Each structure stands twice: as C-alpha cells, then as structure tokens.
Short mmCIF file of C-alpha atoms and ligand atoms in Angstrom, two decimals:
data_model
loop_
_atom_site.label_atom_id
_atom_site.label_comp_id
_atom_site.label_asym_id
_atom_site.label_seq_id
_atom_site.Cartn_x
_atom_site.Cartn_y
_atom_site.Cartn_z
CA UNK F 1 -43.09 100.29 19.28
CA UNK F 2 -46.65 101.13 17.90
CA UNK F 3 -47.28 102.79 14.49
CA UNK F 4 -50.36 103.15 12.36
CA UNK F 5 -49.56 101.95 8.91
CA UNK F 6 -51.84 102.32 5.66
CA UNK F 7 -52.15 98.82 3.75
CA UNK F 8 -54.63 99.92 1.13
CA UNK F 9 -58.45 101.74 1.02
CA UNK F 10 -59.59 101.68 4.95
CA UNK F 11 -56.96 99.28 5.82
CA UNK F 12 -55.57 100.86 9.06
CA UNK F 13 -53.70 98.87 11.11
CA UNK F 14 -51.62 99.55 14.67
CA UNK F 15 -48.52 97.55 13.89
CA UNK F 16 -45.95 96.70 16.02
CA UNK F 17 -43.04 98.29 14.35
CA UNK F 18 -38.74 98.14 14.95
CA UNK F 19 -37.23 101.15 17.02
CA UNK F 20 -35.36 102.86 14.02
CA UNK F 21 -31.37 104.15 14.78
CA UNK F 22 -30.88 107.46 14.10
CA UNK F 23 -28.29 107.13 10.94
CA UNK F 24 -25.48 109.84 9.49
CA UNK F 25 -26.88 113.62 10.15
CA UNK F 26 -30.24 112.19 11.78
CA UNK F 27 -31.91 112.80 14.82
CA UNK F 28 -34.41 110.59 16.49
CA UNK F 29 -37.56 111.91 18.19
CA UNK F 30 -39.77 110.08 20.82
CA UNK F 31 -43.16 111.53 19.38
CA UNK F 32 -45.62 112.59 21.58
CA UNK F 33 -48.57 113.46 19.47
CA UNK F 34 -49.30 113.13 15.39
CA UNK F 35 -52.14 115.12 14.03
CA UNK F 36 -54.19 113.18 11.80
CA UNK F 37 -54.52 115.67 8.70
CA UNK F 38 -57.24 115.16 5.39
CA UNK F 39 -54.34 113.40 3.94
CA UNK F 40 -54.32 110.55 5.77
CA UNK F 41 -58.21 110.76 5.65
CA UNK F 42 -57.96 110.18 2.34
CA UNK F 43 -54.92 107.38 2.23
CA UNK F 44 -56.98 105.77 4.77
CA UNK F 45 -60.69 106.80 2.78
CA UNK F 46 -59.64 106.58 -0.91
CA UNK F 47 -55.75 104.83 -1.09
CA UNK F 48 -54.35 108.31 -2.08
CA UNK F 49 -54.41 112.08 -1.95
CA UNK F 50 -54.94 113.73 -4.90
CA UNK F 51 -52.66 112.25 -7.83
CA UNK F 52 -50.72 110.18 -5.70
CA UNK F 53 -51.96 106.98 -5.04
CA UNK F 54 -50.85 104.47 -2.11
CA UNK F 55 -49.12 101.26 -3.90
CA UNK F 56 -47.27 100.06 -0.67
CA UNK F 57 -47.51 99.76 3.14
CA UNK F 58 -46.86 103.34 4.12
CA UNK F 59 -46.72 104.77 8.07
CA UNK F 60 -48.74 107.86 7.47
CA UNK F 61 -48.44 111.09 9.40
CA UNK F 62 -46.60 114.01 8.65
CA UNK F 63 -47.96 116.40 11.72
CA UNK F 64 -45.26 115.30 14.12
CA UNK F 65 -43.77 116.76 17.55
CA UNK F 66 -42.30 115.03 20.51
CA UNK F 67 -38.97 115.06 22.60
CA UNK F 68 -35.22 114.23 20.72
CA UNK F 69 -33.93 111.61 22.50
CA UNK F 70 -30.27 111.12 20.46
CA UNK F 71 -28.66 111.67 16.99
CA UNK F 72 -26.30 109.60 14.47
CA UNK F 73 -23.23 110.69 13.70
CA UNK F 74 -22.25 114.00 12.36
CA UNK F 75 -25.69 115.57 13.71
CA UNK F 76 -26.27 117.81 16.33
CA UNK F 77 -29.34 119.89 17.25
CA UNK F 78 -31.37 120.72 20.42
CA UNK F 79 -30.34 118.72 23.41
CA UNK F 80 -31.69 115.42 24.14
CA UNK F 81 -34.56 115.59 26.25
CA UNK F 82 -36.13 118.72 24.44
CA UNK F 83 -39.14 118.96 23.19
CA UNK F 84 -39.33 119.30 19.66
CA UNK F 85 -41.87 119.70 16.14
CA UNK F 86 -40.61 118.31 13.12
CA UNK F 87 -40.38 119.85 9.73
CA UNK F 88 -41.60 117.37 7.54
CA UNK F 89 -40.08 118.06 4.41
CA UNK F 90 -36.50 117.62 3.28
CA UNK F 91 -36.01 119.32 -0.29
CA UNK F 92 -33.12 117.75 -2.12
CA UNK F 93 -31.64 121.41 -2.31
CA UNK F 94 -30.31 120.94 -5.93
CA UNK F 95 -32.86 121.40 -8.14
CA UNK F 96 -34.07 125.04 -9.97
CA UNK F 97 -37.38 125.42 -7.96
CA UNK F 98 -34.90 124.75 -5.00
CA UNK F 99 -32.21 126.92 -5.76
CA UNK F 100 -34.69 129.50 -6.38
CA UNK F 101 -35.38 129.39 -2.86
CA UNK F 102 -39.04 127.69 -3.12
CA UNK F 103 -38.42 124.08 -1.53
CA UNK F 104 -42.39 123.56 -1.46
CA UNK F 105 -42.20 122.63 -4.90
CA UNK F 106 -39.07 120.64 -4.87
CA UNK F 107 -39.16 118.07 -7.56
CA UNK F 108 -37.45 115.59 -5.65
CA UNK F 109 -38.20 116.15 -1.95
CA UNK F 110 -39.09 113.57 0.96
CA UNK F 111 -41.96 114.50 2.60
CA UNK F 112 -43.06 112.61 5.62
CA UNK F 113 -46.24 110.31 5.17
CA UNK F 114 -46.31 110.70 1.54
CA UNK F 115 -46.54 108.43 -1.01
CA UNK F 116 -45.67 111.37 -3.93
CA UNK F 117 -42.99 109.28 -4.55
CA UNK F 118 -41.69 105.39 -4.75
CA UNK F 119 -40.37 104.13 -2.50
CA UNK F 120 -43.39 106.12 -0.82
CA UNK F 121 -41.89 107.76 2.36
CA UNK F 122 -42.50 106.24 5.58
CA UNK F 123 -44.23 109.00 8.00
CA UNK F 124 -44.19 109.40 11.78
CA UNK F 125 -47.06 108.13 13.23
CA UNK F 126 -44.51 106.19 15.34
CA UNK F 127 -43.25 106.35 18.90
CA UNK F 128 -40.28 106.78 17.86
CA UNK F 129 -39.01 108.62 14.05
CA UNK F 130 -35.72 109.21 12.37
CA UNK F 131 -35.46 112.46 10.43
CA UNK F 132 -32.35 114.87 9.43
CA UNK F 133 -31.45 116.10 11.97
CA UNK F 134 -31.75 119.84 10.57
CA UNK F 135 -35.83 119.67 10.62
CA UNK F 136 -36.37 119.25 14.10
CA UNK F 137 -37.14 122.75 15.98
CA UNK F 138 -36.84 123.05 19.95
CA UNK F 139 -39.99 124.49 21.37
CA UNK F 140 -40.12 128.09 22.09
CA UNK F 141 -41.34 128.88 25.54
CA UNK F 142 -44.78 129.06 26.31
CA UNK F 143 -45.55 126.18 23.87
CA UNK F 144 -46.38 122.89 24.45
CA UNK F 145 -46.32 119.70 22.44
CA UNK F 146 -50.76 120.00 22.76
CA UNK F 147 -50.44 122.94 20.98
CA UNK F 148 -47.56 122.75 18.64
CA UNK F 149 -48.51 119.59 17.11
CA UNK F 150 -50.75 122.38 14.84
CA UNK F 151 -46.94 123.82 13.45
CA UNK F 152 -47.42 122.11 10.40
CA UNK F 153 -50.74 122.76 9.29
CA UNK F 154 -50.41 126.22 9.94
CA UNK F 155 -47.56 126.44 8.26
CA UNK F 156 -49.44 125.79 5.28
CA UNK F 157 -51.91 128.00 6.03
CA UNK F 158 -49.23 130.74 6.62
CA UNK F 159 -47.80 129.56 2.91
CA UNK F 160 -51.37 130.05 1.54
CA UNK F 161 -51.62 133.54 2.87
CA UNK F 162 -48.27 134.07 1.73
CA UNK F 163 -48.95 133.27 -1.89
CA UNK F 164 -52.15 135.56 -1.53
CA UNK F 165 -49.84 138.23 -1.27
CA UNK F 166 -50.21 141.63 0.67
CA UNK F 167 -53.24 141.12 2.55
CA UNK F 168 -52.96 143.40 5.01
CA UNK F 169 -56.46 145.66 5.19
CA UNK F 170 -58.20 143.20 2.63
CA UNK F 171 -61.21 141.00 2.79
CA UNK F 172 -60.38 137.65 2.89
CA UNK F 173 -62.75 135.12 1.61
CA UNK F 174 -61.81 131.28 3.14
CA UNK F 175 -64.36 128.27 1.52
CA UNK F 176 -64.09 125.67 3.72
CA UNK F 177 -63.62 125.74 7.31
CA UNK F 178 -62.39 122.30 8.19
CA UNK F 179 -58.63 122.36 10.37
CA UNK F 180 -56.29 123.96 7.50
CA UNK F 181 -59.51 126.33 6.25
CA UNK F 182 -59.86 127.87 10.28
CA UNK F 183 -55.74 127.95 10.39
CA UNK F 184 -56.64 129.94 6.97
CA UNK F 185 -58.67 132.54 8.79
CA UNK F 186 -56.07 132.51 11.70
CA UNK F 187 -53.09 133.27 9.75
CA UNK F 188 -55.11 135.91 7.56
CA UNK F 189 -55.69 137.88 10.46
CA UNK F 190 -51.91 137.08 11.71
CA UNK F 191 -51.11 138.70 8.31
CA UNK F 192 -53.10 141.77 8.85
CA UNK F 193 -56.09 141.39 7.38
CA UNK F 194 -59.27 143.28 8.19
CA UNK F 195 -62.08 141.36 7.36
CA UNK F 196 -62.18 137.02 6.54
CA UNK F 197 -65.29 135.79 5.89
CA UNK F 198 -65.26 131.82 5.91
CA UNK F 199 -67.48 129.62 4.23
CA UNK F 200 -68.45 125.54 5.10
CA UNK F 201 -71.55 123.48 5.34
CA UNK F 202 -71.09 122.33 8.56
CA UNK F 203 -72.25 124.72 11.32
CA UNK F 204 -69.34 123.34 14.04
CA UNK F 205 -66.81 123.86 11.62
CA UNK F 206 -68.31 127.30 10.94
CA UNK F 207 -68.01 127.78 15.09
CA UNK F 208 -64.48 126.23 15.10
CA UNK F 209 -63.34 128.85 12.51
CA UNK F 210 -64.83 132.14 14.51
CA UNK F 211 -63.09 130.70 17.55
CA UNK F 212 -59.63 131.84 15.20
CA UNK F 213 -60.85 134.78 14.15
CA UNK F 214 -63.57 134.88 11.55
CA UNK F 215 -65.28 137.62 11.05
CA UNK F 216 -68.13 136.36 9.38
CA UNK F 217 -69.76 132.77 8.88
CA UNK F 218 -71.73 131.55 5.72
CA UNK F 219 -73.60 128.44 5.45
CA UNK F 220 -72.26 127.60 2.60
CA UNK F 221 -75.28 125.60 1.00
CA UNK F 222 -77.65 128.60 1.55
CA UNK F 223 -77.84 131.64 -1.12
CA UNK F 224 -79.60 133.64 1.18
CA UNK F 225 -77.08 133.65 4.05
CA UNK F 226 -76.80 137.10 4.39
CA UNK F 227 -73.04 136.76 5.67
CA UNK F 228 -72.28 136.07 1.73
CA UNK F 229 -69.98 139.35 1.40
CA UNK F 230 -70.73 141.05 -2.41
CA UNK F 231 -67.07 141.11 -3.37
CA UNK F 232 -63.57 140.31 -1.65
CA UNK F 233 -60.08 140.70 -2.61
CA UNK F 234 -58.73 137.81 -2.12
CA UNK F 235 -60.01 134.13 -1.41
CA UNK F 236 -58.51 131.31 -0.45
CA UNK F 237 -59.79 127.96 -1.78
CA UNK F 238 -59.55 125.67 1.06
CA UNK F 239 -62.17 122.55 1.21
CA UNK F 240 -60.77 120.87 -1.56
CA UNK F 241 -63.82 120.58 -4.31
CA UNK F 242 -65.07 122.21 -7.46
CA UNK F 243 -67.77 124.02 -5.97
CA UNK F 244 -65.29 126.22 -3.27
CA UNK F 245 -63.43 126.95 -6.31
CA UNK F 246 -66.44 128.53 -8.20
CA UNK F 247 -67.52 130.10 -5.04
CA UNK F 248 -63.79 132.03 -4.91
CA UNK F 249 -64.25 132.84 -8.37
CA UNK F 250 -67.67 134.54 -8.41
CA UNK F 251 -67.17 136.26 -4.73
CA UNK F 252 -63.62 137.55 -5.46
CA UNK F 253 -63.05 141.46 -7.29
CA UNK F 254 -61.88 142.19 -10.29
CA UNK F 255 -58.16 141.51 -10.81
CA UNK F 256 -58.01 140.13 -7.48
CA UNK F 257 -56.55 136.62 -6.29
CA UNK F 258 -57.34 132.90 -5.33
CA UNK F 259 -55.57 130.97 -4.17
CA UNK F 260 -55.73 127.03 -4.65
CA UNK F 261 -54.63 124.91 -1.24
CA UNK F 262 -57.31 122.87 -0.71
CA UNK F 263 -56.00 119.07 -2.93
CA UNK F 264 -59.07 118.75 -5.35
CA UNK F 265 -60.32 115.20 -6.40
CA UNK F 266 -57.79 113.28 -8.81
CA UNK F 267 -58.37 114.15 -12.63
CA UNK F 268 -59.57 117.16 -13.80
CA UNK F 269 -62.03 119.50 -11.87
CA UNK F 270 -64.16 121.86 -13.36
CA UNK F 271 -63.45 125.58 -13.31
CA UNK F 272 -65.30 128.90 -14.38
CA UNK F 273 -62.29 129.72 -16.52
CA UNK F 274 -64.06 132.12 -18.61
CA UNK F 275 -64.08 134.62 -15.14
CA UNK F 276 -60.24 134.68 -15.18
CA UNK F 277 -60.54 135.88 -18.60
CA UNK F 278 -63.10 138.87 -18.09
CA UNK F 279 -62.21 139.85 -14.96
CA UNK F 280 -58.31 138.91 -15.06
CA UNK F 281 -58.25 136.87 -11.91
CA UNK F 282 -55.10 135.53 -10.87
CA UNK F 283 -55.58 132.05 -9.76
CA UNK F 284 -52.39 130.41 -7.79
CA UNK F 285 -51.35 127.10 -6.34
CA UNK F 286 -50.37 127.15 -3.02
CA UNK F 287 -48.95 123.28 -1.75
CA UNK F 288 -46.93 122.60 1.78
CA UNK F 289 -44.60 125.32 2.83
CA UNK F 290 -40.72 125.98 3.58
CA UNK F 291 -39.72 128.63 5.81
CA UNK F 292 -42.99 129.38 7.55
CA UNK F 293 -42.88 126.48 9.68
CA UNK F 294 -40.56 128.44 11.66
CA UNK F 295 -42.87 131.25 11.71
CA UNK F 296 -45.87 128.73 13.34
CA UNK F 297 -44.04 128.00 16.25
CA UNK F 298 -43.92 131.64 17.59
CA UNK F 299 -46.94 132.46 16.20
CA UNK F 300 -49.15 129.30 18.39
CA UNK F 301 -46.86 129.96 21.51
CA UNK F 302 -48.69 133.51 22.02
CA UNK F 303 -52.17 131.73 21.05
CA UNK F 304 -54.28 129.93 23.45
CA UNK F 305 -56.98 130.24 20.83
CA UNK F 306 -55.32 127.69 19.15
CA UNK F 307 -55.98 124.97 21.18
CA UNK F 308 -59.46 125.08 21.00
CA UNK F 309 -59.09 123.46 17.42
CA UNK F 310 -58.40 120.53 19.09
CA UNK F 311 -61.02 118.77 19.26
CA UNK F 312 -59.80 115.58 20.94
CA UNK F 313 -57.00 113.03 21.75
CA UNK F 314 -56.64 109.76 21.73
CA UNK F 315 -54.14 106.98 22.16
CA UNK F 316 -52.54 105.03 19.26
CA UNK F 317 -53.85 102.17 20.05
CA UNK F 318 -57.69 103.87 18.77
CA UNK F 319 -55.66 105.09 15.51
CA UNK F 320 -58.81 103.89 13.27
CA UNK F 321 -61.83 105.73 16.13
CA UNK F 322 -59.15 108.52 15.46
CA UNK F 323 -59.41 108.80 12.24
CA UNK F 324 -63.26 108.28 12.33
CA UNK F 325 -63.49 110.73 14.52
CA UNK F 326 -61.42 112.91 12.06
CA UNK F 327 -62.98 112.10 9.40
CA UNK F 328 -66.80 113.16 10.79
CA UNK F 329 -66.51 116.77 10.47
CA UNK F 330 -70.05 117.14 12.52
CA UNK F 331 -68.18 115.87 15.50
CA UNK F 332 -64.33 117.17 15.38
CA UNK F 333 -61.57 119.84 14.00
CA UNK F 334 -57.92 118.73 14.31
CA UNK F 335 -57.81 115.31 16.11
CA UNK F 336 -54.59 114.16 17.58
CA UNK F 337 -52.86 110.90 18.09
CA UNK F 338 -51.30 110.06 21.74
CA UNK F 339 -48.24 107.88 20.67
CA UNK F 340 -46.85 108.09 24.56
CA UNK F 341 -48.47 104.36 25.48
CA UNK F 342 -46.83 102.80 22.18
CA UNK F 343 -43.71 103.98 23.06
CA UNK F 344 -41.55 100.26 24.04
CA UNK F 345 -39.33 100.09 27.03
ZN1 ZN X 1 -35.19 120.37 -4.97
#
C-alpha cells in the first residue's frame, strides 16, 4: 500500500508501505481521504511543529476517515464495511490531567502523525491504518467521507470555542482565517454567537471564512479596514504568529478572553503582557480536543456549507502537489488526500 512519509525538511516521499494487522483491541480502517492540516505543512516545511521536532521517518496525517474493514482480537466496533472518522488521539487514561477528565492535555498520549513523542507516532496517511479500536466513529447519516474528513479539525475548533467559554450573544474576534481559523468562525456561530469578525491577509481565505459564517472580514495588513470592530469579547488566536496575538490583545474588552490555538513559532514569541495586567485579560491555551470530536460529526452532517472549505482533492500518489497546494494559501483551504488508488489488492 501507498503512504506519504516525512524523512526530514521537504523530504516527502510516497512509499510503498506493509498492510498493518489489526492487533489486541484494534481496528483497521481502509482510509479514504486524509486532510493535509498546517502540521504536516510544517513537518514537511520546517521538520517540526512547534516544539516538537521530526528526528525519524514519520507517516504524517492525523485527519483520517475511511471504511473499517476488520478488528484484532478482543475489539469490536461498527461493522465492517462502515464508513468511519477516526479519533486521533488515545490518552493513556491514567494520568491527573486525564483523570480530571481533560485528555487534550494528556501527558502521555499517542496522537496520530505526531512526533510529540519518541518513538514519534506513525500517522494515517495510509491506505490502510491500525488504531484502538474505541476511536473509530460510524458515520451518522447524511455524512459522507468528503465531508467528514473535516471531524477533526473542527473538533479543535469546537475545543477552542469551548475554552472561550459562554459565547453565546458575544462578538467573536478570529485572526487568521486559514482551515482551523474559518472552522473557528463556524463553530462560534454553532455555539451561539452573534457577531465573529475574522481577520487574515489573504483575501480567499477572508472569502473561505464568510462562506462559514463570518460576519465581518478585515484585511488584516490594513489599519483602515473599516471592518476592524472597536472592541470584542472574546478572540480567538488562530494563524499561529506574534502579530494575531497582539491583534487579540488590543481588539479584545476589558476582562475579556483569548484564546491561544493557533501553534506559534518554536521559542519564545513576543506578547503585550503588560495589557493582561491593566486590563485583566485572561489569556488561555487551547491544543487538540477530547469529547468534541463526537460533537463534529453531527454538527458537518447538517452542513453543506462545509464542503465548500474544500478546496480540492487529489490522489496519493500527488502527496507533495498536495501539500503545495496546501501550503499556498492564495490558491486553497483544506486540501484532501485520495488514498483509494494506493490501496493494494
Ligand atoms: Zn493521560
């Protein structure tokens, strides 16, 4: 079978790879389509996502659904032939942060495609993946595999709005519209919200996120936009550099709340620290997610909206025009990966 593994900085390759057996408690999954998600951008880009840096072959993808085709022993789950996304994470259940019931912060979890930890662990931009069997999810009706392969990052955006807490009437401030910044907007409105404003420099990615919902659009590099709202409640930092972060700070109201999702640049980043001070701004971390992912499935099956942040497909065998493509956010949203023609047998 075919699977896109990550050698080192922009060392790609489509490698022909061994079936896997599904082993005690594990299910296996013929995968349809992977979503190619700023993490692998940057494995691919950089040789690591934020602190954690790639220092073995690694089979990235973590945005995973496809049809479960047989489990090992002592597992059971939806019948063979459904169609099913995958929960990437498995939290070792043990530890304080999970036996305080937040599994997103696990200190010892297994997270698909990630190389937090070593032996990094392999992800499922495979035909064919083994996983526990208790993370895969049948399909609820009226959703297809297209569609759902955007479970897991809105799951994370759902987890993000989550942490914001109560938004429901407040404006929402989003920086950074790329896929997980538009799911942003989309799950802020899900959540009740009356008003997101979104910010990016890119005028598609501005489009892609009023196609979910936005409100309001703001060119990001331009003062005078006059979209730029004078205060909101709560923001939501979600492009990933210094400047969003500012942004959030200065636009958000007094005692009011940002949120941190977007993975800034390894190191330190600068912050207007003195604002949380004066103004007593609560800033939060928001990273991955545990039980929304089983509030995203429901939540894209009612959404045709949804699909138009998918910007294109392509087979495995183009994994590296893929993640091009992906990476060129004047050209593309969430890009997918067909794995249905690397599939052996
Ligand atoms: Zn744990």
């Amino acid at each position: 079978m075919l699977g896109c593994v990550i050698h080192g900085t922009g060392d790609l390759r489509v490698e022909e790879l061994p079936v896997p057996r599904p082993g005690p408690g594990q299910a296996l999954v013929a995968v349809r389509y992977g979503g190619v998600c700023g993490s692998d951008l940057h494995y691919w880009r950089h040789g690591g996502v934020g602190d954690f840096r790639l220092r073995e072959p690694m089979v990235l993808g973590h945005e995973v659904v496809g049809t479960v085709t047989g489990y090992g022993v002592r597992a059971s789950g939806p019948a063979p032939g459904t169609a099913v996304a995958v929960h990437p994470a498995t939290p070792c259940g043990g530890c304080p942060e999970c036996r305080a019931g937040r599994p997103n912060v696990c200190r010892d979890t297994r997270y698909l495609g990630s190389a937090a930890r070593f032996p990094h662990v392999q992800g499922g931009f495979a035909a064919h993946v083994v996983v526990p069997a208790e993370q895969v999810r049948a399909l609820p009706a009226g959703l297809e595999p297209r569609r759902a392969a955007l479970a897991e990052p809105l799951s994370v955006a759902l987890h993000a709005v989550r942490r914001a807490g109560d938004v429901r009437g407040r404006h929402v401030l989003v920086t950074g519209a790329g896929p997980i910044g538009c799911l942003v907007v989309a799950a802020a409105k899900a959540a009740g919200a009356a008003r997101v404003t979104v910010t990016d420099l890119v005028p598609l990615a501005l489009r892609y996120a009023t196609a979910v919902g936005a409100d309001t659009a703001v060119r990001a590099d331009d003062p005078a936009d006059p979209g730029w709202p004078a205060e909101v409640d709560v923001a939501v930092e979600a492009s990933g550099v210094a400047a969003g972060l500012e942004t959030c700070l200065r636009r958000v109201r007094r005692g009011g709340v940002v949120v941190q999702l977007g993975m800034l640049p390894p190191g330190e980043s600068p912050f207007a620290g003195n604002l949380l001070v004066s103004r007593e701004i609560e800033l939060r971390g928001a990273f991955r997610f545990g039980a929304e992912f089983d509030e995203a499935l429901p939540l894209l099956a009612g959404r045709p909206e949804f699909d138009t942040l998918i910007s294109a497909v392509l087979p495995v065998a183009a994994a590296e025009s893929a993640f091009a493509l992906a990476a060129d956010r004047g050209r593309s949203c969430k890009v997918l990966l067909d794995f249905t023609d690397g599939a052996a047998g």
